[in-house]
Coordinates of C-alpha atoms in Angstrom, one line a residue:
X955 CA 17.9 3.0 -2.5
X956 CA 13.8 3.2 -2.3
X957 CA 12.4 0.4 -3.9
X958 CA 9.1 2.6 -4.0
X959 CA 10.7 5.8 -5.8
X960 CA 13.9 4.8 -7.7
X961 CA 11.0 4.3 -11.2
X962 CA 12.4 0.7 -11.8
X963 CA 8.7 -0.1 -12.7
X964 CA 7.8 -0.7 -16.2
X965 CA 5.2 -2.4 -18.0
X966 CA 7.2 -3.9 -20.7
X967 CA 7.6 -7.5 -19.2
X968 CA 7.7 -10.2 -21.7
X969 CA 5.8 -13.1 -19.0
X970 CA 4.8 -11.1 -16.1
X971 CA 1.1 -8.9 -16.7
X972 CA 1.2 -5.5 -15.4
X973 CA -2.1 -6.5 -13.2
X974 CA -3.6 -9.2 -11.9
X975 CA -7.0 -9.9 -10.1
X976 CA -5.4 -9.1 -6.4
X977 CA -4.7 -5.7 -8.0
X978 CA -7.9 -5.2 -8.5
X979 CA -9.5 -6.1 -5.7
X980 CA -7.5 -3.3 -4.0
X981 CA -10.2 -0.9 -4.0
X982 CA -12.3 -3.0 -1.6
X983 CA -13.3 -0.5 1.9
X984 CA -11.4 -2.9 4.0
X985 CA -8.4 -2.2 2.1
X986 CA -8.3 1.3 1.2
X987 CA -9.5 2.0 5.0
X988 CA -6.9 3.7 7.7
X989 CA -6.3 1.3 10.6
X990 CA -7.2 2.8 13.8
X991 CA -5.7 0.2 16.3
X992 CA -2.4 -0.5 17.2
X993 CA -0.6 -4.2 16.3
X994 CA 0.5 -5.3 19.7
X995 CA 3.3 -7.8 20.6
X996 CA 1.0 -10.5 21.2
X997 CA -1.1 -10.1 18.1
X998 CA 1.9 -9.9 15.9
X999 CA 4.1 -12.9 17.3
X1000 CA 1.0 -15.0 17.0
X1001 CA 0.3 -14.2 13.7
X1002 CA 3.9 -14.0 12.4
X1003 CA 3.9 -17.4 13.6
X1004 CA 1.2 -18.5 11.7
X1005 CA 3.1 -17.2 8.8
X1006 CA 6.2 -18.5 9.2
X1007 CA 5.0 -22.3 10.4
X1008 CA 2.3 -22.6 7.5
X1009 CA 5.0 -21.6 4.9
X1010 CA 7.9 -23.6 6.4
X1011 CA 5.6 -27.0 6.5
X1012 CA 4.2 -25.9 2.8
X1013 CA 8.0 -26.1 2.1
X1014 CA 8.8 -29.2 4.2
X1015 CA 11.4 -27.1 6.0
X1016 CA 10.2 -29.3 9.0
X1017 CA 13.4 -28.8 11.0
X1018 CA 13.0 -24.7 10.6
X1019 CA 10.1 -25.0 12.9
X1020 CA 12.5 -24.9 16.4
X1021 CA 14.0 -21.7 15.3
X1022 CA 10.9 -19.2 14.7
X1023 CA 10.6 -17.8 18.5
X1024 CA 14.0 -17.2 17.7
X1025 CA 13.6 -15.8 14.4
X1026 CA 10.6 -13.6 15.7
X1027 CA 12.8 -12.3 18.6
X1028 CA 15.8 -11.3 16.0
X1029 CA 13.4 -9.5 13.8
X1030 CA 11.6 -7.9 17.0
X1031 CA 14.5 -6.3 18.6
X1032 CA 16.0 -4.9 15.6
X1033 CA 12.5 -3.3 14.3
X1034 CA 12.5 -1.9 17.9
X1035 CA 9.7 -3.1 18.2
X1036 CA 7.8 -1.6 15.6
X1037 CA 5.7 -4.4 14.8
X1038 CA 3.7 -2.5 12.0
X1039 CA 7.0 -2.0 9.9
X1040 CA 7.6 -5.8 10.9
X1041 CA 4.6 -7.7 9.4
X1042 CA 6.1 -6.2 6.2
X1043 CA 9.3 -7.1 6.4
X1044 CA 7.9 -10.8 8.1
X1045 CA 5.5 -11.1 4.8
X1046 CA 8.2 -10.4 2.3
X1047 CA 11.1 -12.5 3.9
X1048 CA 8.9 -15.7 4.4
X1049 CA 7.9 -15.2 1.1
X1050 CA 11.6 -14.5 -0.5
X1051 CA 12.8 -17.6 1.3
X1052 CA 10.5 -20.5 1.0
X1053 CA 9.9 -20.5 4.2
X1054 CA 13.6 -20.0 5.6
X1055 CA 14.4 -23.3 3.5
X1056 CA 18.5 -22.3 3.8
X1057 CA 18.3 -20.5 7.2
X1058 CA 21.7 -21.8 9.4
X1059 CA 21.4 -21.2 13.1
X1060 CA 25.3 -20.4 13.2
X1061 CA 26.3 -17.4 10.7
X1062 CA 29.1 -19.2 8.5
X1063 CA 31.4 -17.9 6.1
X1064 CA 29.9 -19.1 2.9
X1065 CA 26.3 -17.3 4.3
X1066 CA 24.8 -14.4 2.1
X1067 CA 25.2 -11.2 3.3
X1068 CA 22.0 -9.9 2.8
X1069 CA 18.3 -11.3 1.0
X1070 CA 17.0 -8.8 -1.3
X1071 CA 17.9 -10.2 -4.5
X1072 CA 16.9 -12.5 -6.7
X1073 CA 19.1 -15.0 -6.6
X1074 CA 19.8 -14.9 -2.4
X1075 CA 17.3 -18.1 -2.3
X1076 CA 20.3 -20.0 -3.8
X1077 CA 22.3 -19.3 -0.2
X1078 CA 22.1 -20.3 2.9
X1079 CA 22.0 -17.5 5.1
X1080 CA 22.0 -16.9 8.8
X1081 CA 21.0 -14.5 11.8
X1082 CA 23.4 -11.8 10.3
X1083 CA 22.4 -12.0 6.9
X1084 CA 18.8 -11.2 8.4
X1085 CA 19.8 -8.3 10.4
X1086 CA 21.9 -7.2 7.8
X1087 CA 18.8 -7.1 5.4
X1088 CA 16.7 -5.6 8.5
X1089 CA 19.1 -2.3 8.0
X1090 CA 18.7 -2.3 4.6
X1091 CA 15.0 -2.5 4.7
X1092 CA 15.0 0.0 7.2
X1093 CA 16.9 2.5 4.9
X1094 CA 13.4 2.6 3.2
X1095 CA 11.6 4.5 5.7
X1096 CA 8.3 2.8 4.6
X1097 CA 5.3 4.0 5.4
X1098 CA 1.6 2.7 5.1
X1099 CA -1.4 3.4 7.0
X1100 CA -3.9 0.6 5.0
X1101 CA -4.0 -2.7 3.7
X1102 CA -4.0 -0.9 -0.2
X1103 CA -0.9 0.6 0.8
X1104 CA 1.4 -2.4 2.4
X1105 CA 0.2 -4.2 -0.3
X1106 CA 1.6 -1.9 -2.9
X1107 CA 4.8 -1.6 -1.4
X1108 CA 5.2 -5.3 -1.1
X1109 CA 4.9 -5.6 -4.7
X1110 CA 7.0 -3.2 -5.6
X1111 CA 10.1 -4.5 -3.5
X1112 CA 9.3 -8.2 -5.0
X1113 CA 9.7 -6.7 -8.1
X1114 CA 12.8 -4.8 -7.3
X1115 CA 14.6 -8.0 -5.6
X1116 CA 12.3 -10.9 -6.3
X1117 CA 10.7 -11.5 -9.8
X1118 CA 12.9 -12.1 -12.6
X1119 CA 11.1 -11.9 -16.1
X1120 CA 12.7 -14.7 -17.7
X1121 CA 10.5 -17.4 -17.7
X1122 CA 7.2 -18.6 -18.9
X1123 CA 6.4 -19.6 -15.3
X1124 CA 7.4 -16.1 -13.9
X1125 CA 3.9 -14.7 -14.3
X1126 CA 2.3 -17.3 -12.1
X1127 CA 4.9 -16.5 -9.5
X1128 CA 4.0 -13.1 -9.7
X1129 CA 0.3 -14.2 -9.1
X1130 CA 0.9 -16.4 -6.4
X1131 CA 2.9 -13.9 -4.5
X1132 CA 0.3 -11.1 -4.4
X1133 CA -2.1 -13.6 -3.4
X1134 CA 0.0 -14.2 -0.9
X1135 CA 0.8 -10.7 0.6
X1136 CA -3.0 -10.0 0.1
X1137 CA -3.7 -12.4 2.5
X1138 CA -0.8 -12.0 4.9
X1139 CA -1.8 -8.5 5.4
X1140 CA -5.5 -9.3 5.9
X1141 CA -4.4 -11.8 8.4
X1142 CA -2.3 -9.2 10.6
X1143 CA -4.5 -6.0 9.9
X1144 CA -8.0 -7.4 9.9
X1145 CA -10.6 -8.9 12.0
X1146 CA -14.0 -10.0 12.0
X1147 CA -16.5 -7.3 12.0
X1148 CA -14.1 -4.3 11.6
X1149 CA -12.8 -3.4 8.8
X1150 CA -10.3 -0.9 9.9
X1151 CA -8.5 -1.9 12.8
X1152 CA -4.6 -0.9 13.2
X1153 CA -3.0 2.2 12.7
X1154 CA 0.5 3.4 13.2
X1155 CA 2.3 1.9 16.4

């Protein structure tokens, strides 16, 4: 299952527009450029953890906070530490789960298998329902070697597993999510004064 090639995308939404301003802005050098740098450990713990803590205390999931070396480590060692592929997966996932606002330390019975669907944000879910969604995501075999590119694919799988066009609020949830990924990815594959700075680990 490719969330990239399986041609669930149509335009015919009743709330959600086919583009929004972060679409167009796309185009930009620093986002159509190739990254020429590898993301190292250190730079993508430290900006995961950005992620992750800014999105948990947006949430007020205050008492998530303990568990994100944790979390980080889990998502680490199952990427094999492929930390390209993992700011994706780290991006989407925060995302998907206001901030890991049902995360359990202890896998229970009643825990979701797996978090790409749209209504997973109604379960709690635990370190196997992540891992279990790490194989999945794995099964993609996603590729991107620019910012243009991640971001693309990000919006793809939030419309495979994420958005649901039901509502009139649906569009600005599409909005706010791009915006979101747009900026997640210029904060792991950008820096000051070069605008083409990782490429594939």
């Amino acid at each position: 299952l490719n969330p990239i090639e399986d041609g669930f995308w149509t335009p015919k939404y009743k709330h959600i527009k086919e583009n929004h301003v972060t679409d167009l802005t796309m185009n930009s050098k620093i986002c159509l450029a190739n990254f020429t740098h590898s993301l190292t450990k250190e730079s993508f713990l430290s900006k995961s953890k950005e992620i992750l803590i800014y999105q948990m205390n947006k949430r007020k999931n205050y008492d998530k906070i303990k568990y994100v070396n944790h979390i980080l480590n889990l998502i680490i060692s199952n990427f094999e530490n492929d930390y390209k592929a993992a700011s994706l997966f780290v991006i989407y996932i925060t995302f998907a789960t206001k901030g890991f606002k049902n995360y359990v330390s202890r896998h229970r019975k009643d825990c979701i298998q797996y978090l790409l669907s749209p209504s997973a944000i109604l379960f709690i879910f635990s370190d196997v329902s992540l891992v279990n969604t790490i194989n999945i995501w794995k099964g993609f075999n996603l590729e991107f070697h620019n910012i243009k590119t991640g971001y693309e694919i990000l919006v793809s799988i939030g419309f495979r597993f994420s958005f649901v066009d039901e509502h009139e609020n649906a569009d600005r949830f599409v909005f706010s999510y791009k915006k979101y990924v747009k900026h997640c990815l210029k904060k792991f594959f950008w820096t000051e004064g070069a605008s083409h700075d990782i490429i594939n680990s």
